[in-house]
PDB file of N, CA and C in Angstrom:
ATOM      1  N   MET A 213      45.369  66.992  92.177  1.00 51.00           N
ATOM      2  CA  MET A 213      43.643  67.563  92.244  1.00 51.00           C
ATOM      3  C   MET A 213      43.054  67.699  93.012  1.00 51.00           C
ATOM      4  N   SER A 214      43.762  67.640  93.756  1.00 55.00           N
ATOM      5  CA  SER A 214      43.032  68.152  95.625  1.00 55.00           C
ATOM      6  C   SER A 214      42.987  69.313  95.670  1.00 55.00           C
ATOM      7  N   MET A 215      44.382  70.058  94.907  1.00 60.00           N
ATOM      8  CA  MET A 215      45.235  71.380  95.436  1.00 60.00           C
ATOM      9  C   MET A 215      43.827  72.715  94.112  1.00 60.00           C
ATOM     10  N   LEU A 216      42.907  71.525  93.276  1.00 57.00           N
ATOM     11  CA  LEU A 216      41.647  72.316  92.973  1.00 57.00           C
ATOM     12  C   LEU A 216      40.357  72.374  94.112  1.00 57.00           C
ATOM     13  N   LEU A 217      40.443  71.781  94.434  1.00 61.00           N
ATOM     14  CA  LEU A 217      39.189  71.631  95.498  1.00 61.00           C
ATOM     15  C   LEU A 217      38.991  72.348  96.732  1.00 61.00           C
ATOM     16  N   ASP A 218      40.744  72.713  96.618  1.00 65.00           N
ATOM     17  CA  ASP A 218      41.267  73.682  98.296  1.00 65.00           C
ATOM     18  C   ASP A 218      40.796  75.329  98.104  1.00 65.00           C
ATOM     19  N   ASN A 219      40.984  75.267  97.602  1.00 63.00           N
ATOM     20  CA  ASN A 219      40.881  76.399  96.627  1.00 63.00           C
ATOM     21  C   ASN A 219      39.134  76.871  96.700  1.00 63.00           C
ATOM     22  N   ASP A 220      38.663  78.866  97.011  1.00 80.00           N
ATOM     23  CA  ASP A 220      37.843  78.731  96.532  1.00 80.00           C
ATOM     24  C   ASP A 220      37.898  79.248  94.899  1.00 80.00           C
ATOM     25  N   ILE A 221      36.634  79.929  95.451  1.00 82.00           N
ATOM     26  CA  ILE A 221      36.983  80.729  93.236  1.00 82.00           C
ATOM     27  C   ILE A 221      37.067  81.959  93.146  1.00 82.00           C
ATOM     28  N   LEU A 222      37.255  82.714  94.123  1.00 85.00           N
ATOM     29  CA  LEU A 222      38.469  83.933  93.752  1.00 85.00           C
ATOM     30  C   LEU A 222      39.508  83.852  93.316  1.00 85.00           C
ATOM     31  N   ALA A 223      40.402  82.775  94.573  1.00 82.00           N
ATOM     32  CA  ALA A 223      41.413  82.647  94.629  1.00 82.00           C
ATOM     33  C   ALA A 223      41.956  81.365  93.284  1.00 82.00           C
ATOM     34  N   ARG A 224      40.788  80.779  92.977  1.00 83.00           N
ATOM     35  CA  ARG A 224      41.068  80.185  91.505  1.00 83.00           C
ATOM     36  C   ARG A 224      41.839  81.040  90.321  1.00 83.00           C
ATOM     37  N   PHE A 225      40.861  82.042  90.819  1.00 85.00           N
ATOM     38  CA  PHE A 225      40.186  82.934  89.986  1.00 85.00           C
ATOM     39  C   PHE A 225      41.125  84.025  90.048  1.00 85.00           C
ATOM     40  N   THR A 226      42.332  83.956  90.690  1.00 88.00           N
ATOM     41  CA  THR A 226      43.458  85.258  90.538  1.00 88.00           C
ATOM     42  C   THR A 226      45.044  84.467  90.411  1.00 88.00           C
ATOM     43  N   GLN A 227      45.202  82.920  90.085  1.00 90.00           N
ATOM     44  CA  GLN A 227      45.910  82.683  89.860  1.00 90.00           C
ATOM     45  C   GLN A 227      46.658  82.844  88.960  1.00 90.00           C
ATOM     46  N   PRO A 228      47.467  82.999  88.256  1.00 92.00           N
ATOM     47  CA  PRO A 228      48.515  83.942  87.256  1.00 92.00           C
ATOM     48  C   PRO A 228      47.896  82.722  85.975  1.00 92.00           C
ATOM     49  N   ASN A 229      48.163  81.296  86.247  1.00 94.00           N
ATOM     50  CA  ASN A 229      48.228  80.949  85.275  1.00 94.00           C
ATOM     51  C   ASN A 229      46.165  80.906  84.231  1.00 94.00           C
ATOM     52  N   VAL A 230      45.337  80.612  85.575  1.00 93.00           N
ATOM     53  CA  VAL A 230      43.957  80.848  85.037  1.00 93.00           C
ATOM     54  C   VAL A 230      43.328  82.183  83.912  1.00 93.00           C
ATOM     55  N   ILE A 231      44.166  83.157  84.626  1.00 94.00           N
ATOM     56  CA  ILE A 231      44.316  83.952  83.285  1.00 94.00           C
ATOM     57  C   ILE A 231      44.961  84.149  82.309  1.00 94.00           C
ATOM     58  N   THR A 232      45.978  83.952  82.465  1.00 95.00           N
ATOM     59  CA  THR A 232      46.917  84.011  81.068  1.00 95.00           C
ATOM     60  C   THR A 232      45.393  82.495  79.962  1.00 95.00           C
ATOM     61  N   GLY A 233      45.669  82.030  80.670  1.00 95.00           N
ATOM     62  CA  GLY A 233      44.400  80.658  79.786  1.00 95.00           C
ATOM     63  C   GLY A 233      42.693  81.554  79.495  1.00 95.00           C
ATOM     64  N   LEU A 234      42.161  81.717  80.387  1.00 95.00           N
ATOM     65  CA  LEU A 234      40.979  83.394  80.245  1.00 95.00           C
ATOM     66  C   LEU A 234      41.483  83.864  79.259  1.00 95.00           C
ATOM     67  N   VAL A 235      42.504  84.659  78.759  1.00 96.00           N
ATOM     68  CA  VAL A 235      43.272  85.866  77.991  1.00 96.00           C
ATOM     69  C   VAL A 235      43.050  85.118  77.144  1.00 96.00           C
ATOM     70  N   LEU A 236      43.845  84.195  76.689  1.00 96.00           N
ATOM     71  CA  LEU A 236      43.713  82.404  75.267  1.00 96.00           C
ATOM     72  C   LEU A 236      42.583  82.720  74.769  1.00 96.00           C
ATOM     73  N   LEU A 237      41.796  82.390  75.799  1.00 97.00           N
ATOM     74  CA  LEU A 237      40.201  81.898  76.176  1.00 97.00           C
ATOM     75  C   LEU A 237      39.234  82.298  75.007  1.00 97.00           C
ATOM     76  N   VAL A 238      39.068  83.895  75.315  1.00 97.00           N
ATOM     77  CA  VAL A 238      38.785  85.214  75.233  1.00 97.00           C
ATOM     78  C   VAL A 238      39.191  85.720  73.335  1.00 97.00           C
ATOM     79  N   PHE A 239      40.596  85.460  72.855  1.00 98.00           N
ATOM     80  CA  PHE A 239      41.218  85.764  72.124  1.00 98.00           C
ATOM     81  C   PHE A 239      40.320  84.715  71.129  1.00 98.00           C
ATOM     82  N   GLY A 240      40.867  83.312  71.516  1.00 97.00           N
ATOM     83  CA  GLY A 240      40.807  82.353  71.154  1.00 97.00           C
ATOM     84  C   GLY A 240      38.408  82.838  70.113  1.00 97.00           C
ATOM     85  N   ILE A 241      38.341  82.791  71.114  1.00 98.00           N
ATOM     86  CA  ILE A 241      36.317  83.138  70.710  1.00 98.00           C
ATOM     87  C   ILE A 241      36.720  84.558  69.279  1.00 98.00           C
ATOM     88  N   ILE A 242      37.144  85.209  69.978  1.00 98.00           N
ATOM     89  CA  ILE A 242      36.713  86.355  69.331  1.00 98.00           C
ATOM     90  C   ILE A 242      36.615  85.903  67.074  1.00 98.00           C
ATOM     91  N   LEU A 243      38.795  85.676  67.973  1.00 97.00           N
ATOM     92  CA  LEU A 243      39.428  84.838  66.338  1.00 97.00           C
ATOM     93  C   LEU A 243      38.126  84.119  65.460  1.00 97.00           C
ATOM     94  N   ALA A 244      37.662  83.320  66.277  1.00 96.00           N
ATOM     95  CA  ALA A 244      36.698  82.255  65.619  1.00 96.00           C
ATOM     96  C   ALA A 244      35.341  82.856  65.087  1.00 96.00           C
ATOM     97  N   ILE A 245      35.393  83.627  65.709  1.00 97.00           N
ATOM     98  CA  ILE A 245      33.895  84.567  66.255  1.00 97.00           C
ATOM     99  C   ILE A 245      34.236  85.862  64.112  1.00 97.00           C
ATOM    100  N   CYS A 246      35.483  86.259  64.467  1.00 96.00           N
ATOM    101  CA  CYS A 246      35.376  87.212  63.191  1.00 96.00           C
ATOM    102  C   CYS A 246      36.362  86.992  61.957  1.00 96.00           C
ATOM    103  N   ALA A 247      36.360  84.615  62.718  1.00 95.00           N
ATOM    104  CA  ALA A 247      37.161  84.195  60.410  1.00 95.00           C
ATOM    105  C   ALA A 247      36.620  84.630  59.710  1.00 95.00           C
ATOM    106  N   GLY A 248      35.265  85.009  59.743  1.00 94.00           N
ATOM    107  CA  GLY A 248      34.822  84.568  58.455  1.00 94.00           C
ATOM    108  C   GLY A 248      34.231  86.726  57.963  1.00 94.00           C
ATOM    109  N   LYS A 249      35.232  87.133  58.728  1.00 95.00           N
ATOM    110  CA  LYS A 249      34.747  88.894  58.261  1.00 95.00           C
ATOM    111  C   LYS A 249      36.586  88.718  57.728  1.00 95.00           C
ATOM    112  N   ILE A 250      38.013  88.278  58.818  1.00 96.00           N
ATOM    113  CA  ILE A 250      38.885  88.416  58.530  1.00 96.00           C
ATOM    114  C   ILE A 250      38.652  87.529  56.875  1.00 96.00           C
ATOM    115  N   THR A 251      38.517  86.246  56.520  1.00 95.00           N
ATOM    116  CA  THR A 251      38.825  85.655  55.270  1.00 95.00           C
ATOM    117  C   THR A 251      38.111  86.517  53.696  1.00 95.00           C
ATOM    118  N   LYS A 252      37.525  87.031  54.600  1.00 94.00           N
ATOM    119  CA  LYS A 252      36.957  87.961  53.306  1.00 94.00           C
ATOM    120  C   LYS A 252      37.432  89.401  53.074  1.00 94.00           C
ATOM    121  N   LEU A 253      38.084  89.627  54.198  1.00 95.00           N
ATOM    122  CA  LEU A 253      39.087  91.332  53.271  1.00 95.00           C
ATOM    123  C   LEU A 253      39.524  90.967  52.793  1.00 95.00           C
ATOM    124  N   VAL A 254      40.636  89.769  52.907  1.00 94.00           N
ATOM    125  CA  VAL A 254      42.118  89.036  52.871  1.00 94.00           C
ATOM    126  C   VAL A 254      41.917  88.302  52.034  1.00 94.00           C
ATOM    127  N   ARG A 255      40.631  87.641  51.204  1.00 92.00           N
ATOM    128  CA  ARG A 255      40.389  87.495  49.568  1.00 92.00           C
ATOM    129  C   ARG A 255      39.704  88.425  49.200  1.00 92.00           C
ATOM    130  N   LYS A 256      39.334  89.791  49.340  1.00 93.00           N
ATOM    131  CA  LYS A 256      38.358  90.516  48.360  1.00 93.00           C
ATOM    132  C   LYS A 256      37.194  90.233  48.389  1.00 93.00           C
ATOM    133  N   THR A 257      36.740  89.886  48.852  1.00 91.00           N
ATOM    134  CA  THR A 257      34.293  89.282  48.607  1.00 91.00           C
ATOM    135  C   THR A 257      33.751  88.619  49.320  1.00 91.00           C
ATOM    136  N   ASP A 258      32.805  89.157  48.664  1.00 91.00           N
ATOM    137  CA  ASP A 258      31.365  89.137  49.062  1.00 91.00           C
ATOM    138  C   ASP A 258      31.443  88.073  50.252  1.00 91.00           C
ATOM    139  N   LYS A 259      31.217  86.914  49.509  1.00 92.00           N
ATOM    140  CA  LYS A 259      31.128  85.530  49.414  1.00 92.00           C
ATOM    141  C   LYS A 259      32.598  84.402  50.040  1.00 92.00           C
ATOM    142  N   ILE A 260      32.340  83.838  51.253  1.00 91.00           N
ATOM    143  CA  ILE A 260      33.513  83.764  51.035  1.00 91.00           C
ATOM    144  C   ILE A 260      32.808  81.072  51.386  1.00 91.00           C
ATOM    145  N   LYS A 261      33.325  80.529  50.776  1.00 89.00           N
ATOM    146  CA  LYS A 261      32.803  78.746  50.755  1.00 89.00           C
ATOM    147  C   LYS A 261      33.188  78.647  51.998  1.00 89.00           C
ATOM    148  N   ASN A 262      33.173  77.737  52.473  1.00 86.00           N
ATOM    149  CA  ASN A 262      32.605  76.917  53.140  1.00 86.00           C
ATOM    150  C   ASN A 262      34.207  75.997  53.815  1.00 86.00           C
ATOM    151  N   ASN A 263      34.329  76.015  52.835  1.00 90.00           N
ATOM    152  CA  ASN A 263      35.796  74.940  52.313  1.00 90.00           C
ATOM    153  C   ASN A 263      36.659  75.827  51.639  1.00 90.00           C
ATOM    154  N   ASP A 264      37.224  77.095  52.286  1.00 93.00           N
ATOM    155  CA  ASP A 264      38.091  78.245  51.550  1.00 93.00           C
ATOM    156  C   ASP A 264      38.545  77.790  52.749  1.00 93.00           C
ATOM    157  N   LYS A 265      40.594  78.231  52.282  1.00 95.00           N
ATOM    158  CA  LYS A 265      41.866  77.120  53.409  1.00 95.00           C
ATOM    159  C   LYS A 265      42.217  78.188  54.435  1.00 95.00           C
ATOM    160  N   VAL A 266      42.009  79.505  54.137  1.00 95.00           N
ATOM    161  CA  VAL A 266      42.065  80.374  54.866  1.00 95.00           C
ATOM    162  C   VAL A 266      41.425  80.696  55.694  1.00 95.00           C
ATOM    163  N   PHE A 267      39.805  80.311  55.755  1.00 95.00           N
ATOM    164  CA  PHE A 267      38.483  80.570  56.741  1.00 95.00           C
ATOM    165  C   PHE A 267      38.962  78.932  57.666  1.00 95.00           C
ATOM    166  N   LEU A 268      39.216  78.127  57.112  1.00 96.00           N
ATOM    167  CA  LEU A 268      40.057  77.406  58.546  1.00 96.00           C
ATOM    168  C   LEU A 268      41.702  77.069  58.569  1.00 96.00           C
ATOM    169  N   ALA A 269      42.232  77.650  58.422  1.00 97.00           N
ATOM    170  CA  ALA A 269      43.425  78.046  58.694  1.00 97.00           C
ATOM    171  C   ALA A 269      43.698  78.649  59.875  1.00 97.00           C
ATOM    172  N   ILE A 270      42.025  79.877  59.630  1.00 97.00           N
ATOM    173  CA  ILE A 270      41.824  80.508  60.869  1.00 97.00           C
ATOM    174  C   ILE A 270      41.021  80.160  61.787  1.00 97.00           C
ATOM    175  N   LYS A 271      40.003  79.346  61.815  1.00 96.00           N
ATOM    176  CA  LYS A 271      38.915  78.748  62.255  1.00 96.00           C
ATOM    177  C   LYS A 271      40.583  77.195  63.069  1.00 96.00           C
ATOM    178  N   ALA A 272      41.374  77.279  62.643  1.00 97.00           N
ATOM    179  CA  ALA A 272      42.425  75.216  63.370  1.00 97.00           C
ATOM    180  C   ALA A 272      42.761  76.785  64.002  1.00 97.00           C
ATOM    181  N   VAL A 273      43.549  78.361  63.929  1.00 98.00           N
ATOM    182  CA  VAL A 273      44.738  78.264  65.052  1.00 98.00           C
ATOM    183  C   VAL A 273      43.029  79.100  66.207  1.00 98.00           C
ATOM    184  N   ALA A 274      41.631  79.333  66.183  1.00 98.00           N
ATOM    185  CA  ALA A 274      40.947  79.803  67.617  1.00 98.00           C
ATOM    186  C   ALA A 274      40.993  78.523  67.521  1.00 98.00           C
ATOM    187  N   LEU A 275      40.406  77.241  67.660  1.00 98.00           N
ATOM    188  CA  LEU A 275      40.519  75.894  67.632  1.00 98.00           C
ATOM    189  C   LEU A 275      41.542  75.950  68.954  1.00 98.00           C
ATOM    190  N   SER A 276      43.237  75.750  68.577  1.00 97.00           N
ATOM    191  CA  SER A 276      44.012  75.675  68.825  1.00 97.00           C
ATOM    192  C   SER A 276      44.337  76.751  70.261  1.00 97.00           C
ATOM    193  N   LEU A 277      44.547  77.650  70.145  1.00 97.00           N
ATOM    194  CA  LEU A 277      43.866  79.155  71.216  1.00 97.00           C
ATOM    195  C   LEU A 277      43.135  78.399  72.763  1.00 97.00           C
ATOM    196  N   ILE A 278      42.132  78.114  71.379  1.00 97.00           N
ATOM    197  CA  ILE A 278      41.133  77.391  73.174  1.00 97.00           C
ATOM    198  C   ILE A 278      41.644  76.035  73.656  1.00 97.00           C
ATOM    199  N   LEU A 279      42.157  75.258  73.475  1.00 97.00           N
ATOM    200  CA  LEU A 279      42.269  73.818  73.387  1.00 97.00           C
ATOM    201  C   LEU A 279      43.814  74.319  74.789  1.00 97.00           C
ATOM    202  N   ALA A 280      44.110  75.610  74.333  1.00 96.00           N
ATOM    203  CA  ALA A 280      46.125  75.264  74.858  1.00 96.00           C
ATOM    204  C   ALA A 280      45.574  76.194  75.573  1.00 96.00           C
ATOM    205  N   SER A 281      44.478  77.240  76.678  1.00 96.00           N
ATOM    206  CA  SER A 281      43.182  78.364  76.784  1.00 96.00           C
ATOM    207  C   SER A 281      42.882  77.422  78.424  1.00 96.00           C
ATOM    208  N   LEU A 282      43.032  76.080  77.648  1.00 95.00           N
ATOM    209  CA  LEU A 282      42.008  75.250  78.347  1.00 95.00           C
ATOM    210  C   LEU A 282      43.909  74.275  79.275  1.00 95.00           C
ATOM    211  N   ILE A 283      44.344  73.453  78.669  1.00 96.00           N
ATOM    212  CA  ILE A 283      45.112  73.010  78.911  1.00 96.00           C
ATOM    213  C   ILE A 283      46.569  74.204  80.077  1.00 96.00           C
ATOM    214  N   VAL A 284      46.022  75.516  79.426  1.00 95.00           N
ATOM    215  CA  VAL A 284      47.263  76.217  81.137  1.00 95.00           C
ATOM    216  C   VAL A 284      46.323  76.336  82.084  1.00 95.00           C
ATOM    217  N   MET A 285      45.058  76.130  81.964  1.00 92.00           N
ATOM    218  CA  MET A 285      44.353  76.500  83.090  1.00 92.00           C
ATOM    219  C   MET A 285      44.510  75.015  83.947  1.00 92.00           C
ATOM    220  N   ILE A 286      44.658  74.603  83.191  1.00 90.00           N
ATOM    221  CA  ILE A 286      44.294  72.807  84.748  1.00 90.00           C
ATOM    222  C   ILE A 286      45.595  72.726  84.515  1.00 90.00           C
ATOM    223  N   ILE A 287      47.389  73.433  84.052  1.00 88.00           N
ATOM    224  CA  ILE A 287      48.489  72.860  84.394  1.00 88.00           C
ATOM    225  C   ILE A 287      48.618  73.778  85.454  1.00 88.00           C
ATOM    226  N   LYS A 288      49.354  73.432  86.927  1.00 72.00           N
ATOM    227  CA  LYS A 288      49.724  74.598  87.277  1.00 72.00           C
ATOM    228  C   LYS A 288      51.154  74.126  87.911  1.00 72.00           C
TER     229      LYS A 288
END
């Protein structure tokens, strides 16, 4: 924990694990935002239900990416 407090913000953002975590975070957020559009393309319909399995699976993958990014950023 003390290693996190000793570094300044620029040194922290240039660490490889933080850069990897930020990339995973961006991919997870983009995937979560585009989940509805991806589901519409897969199902070839104009409307999707909230309990659609493809929609929920894409959202779960996006949430997993976001969680993994947080873990990667914390662990050194």
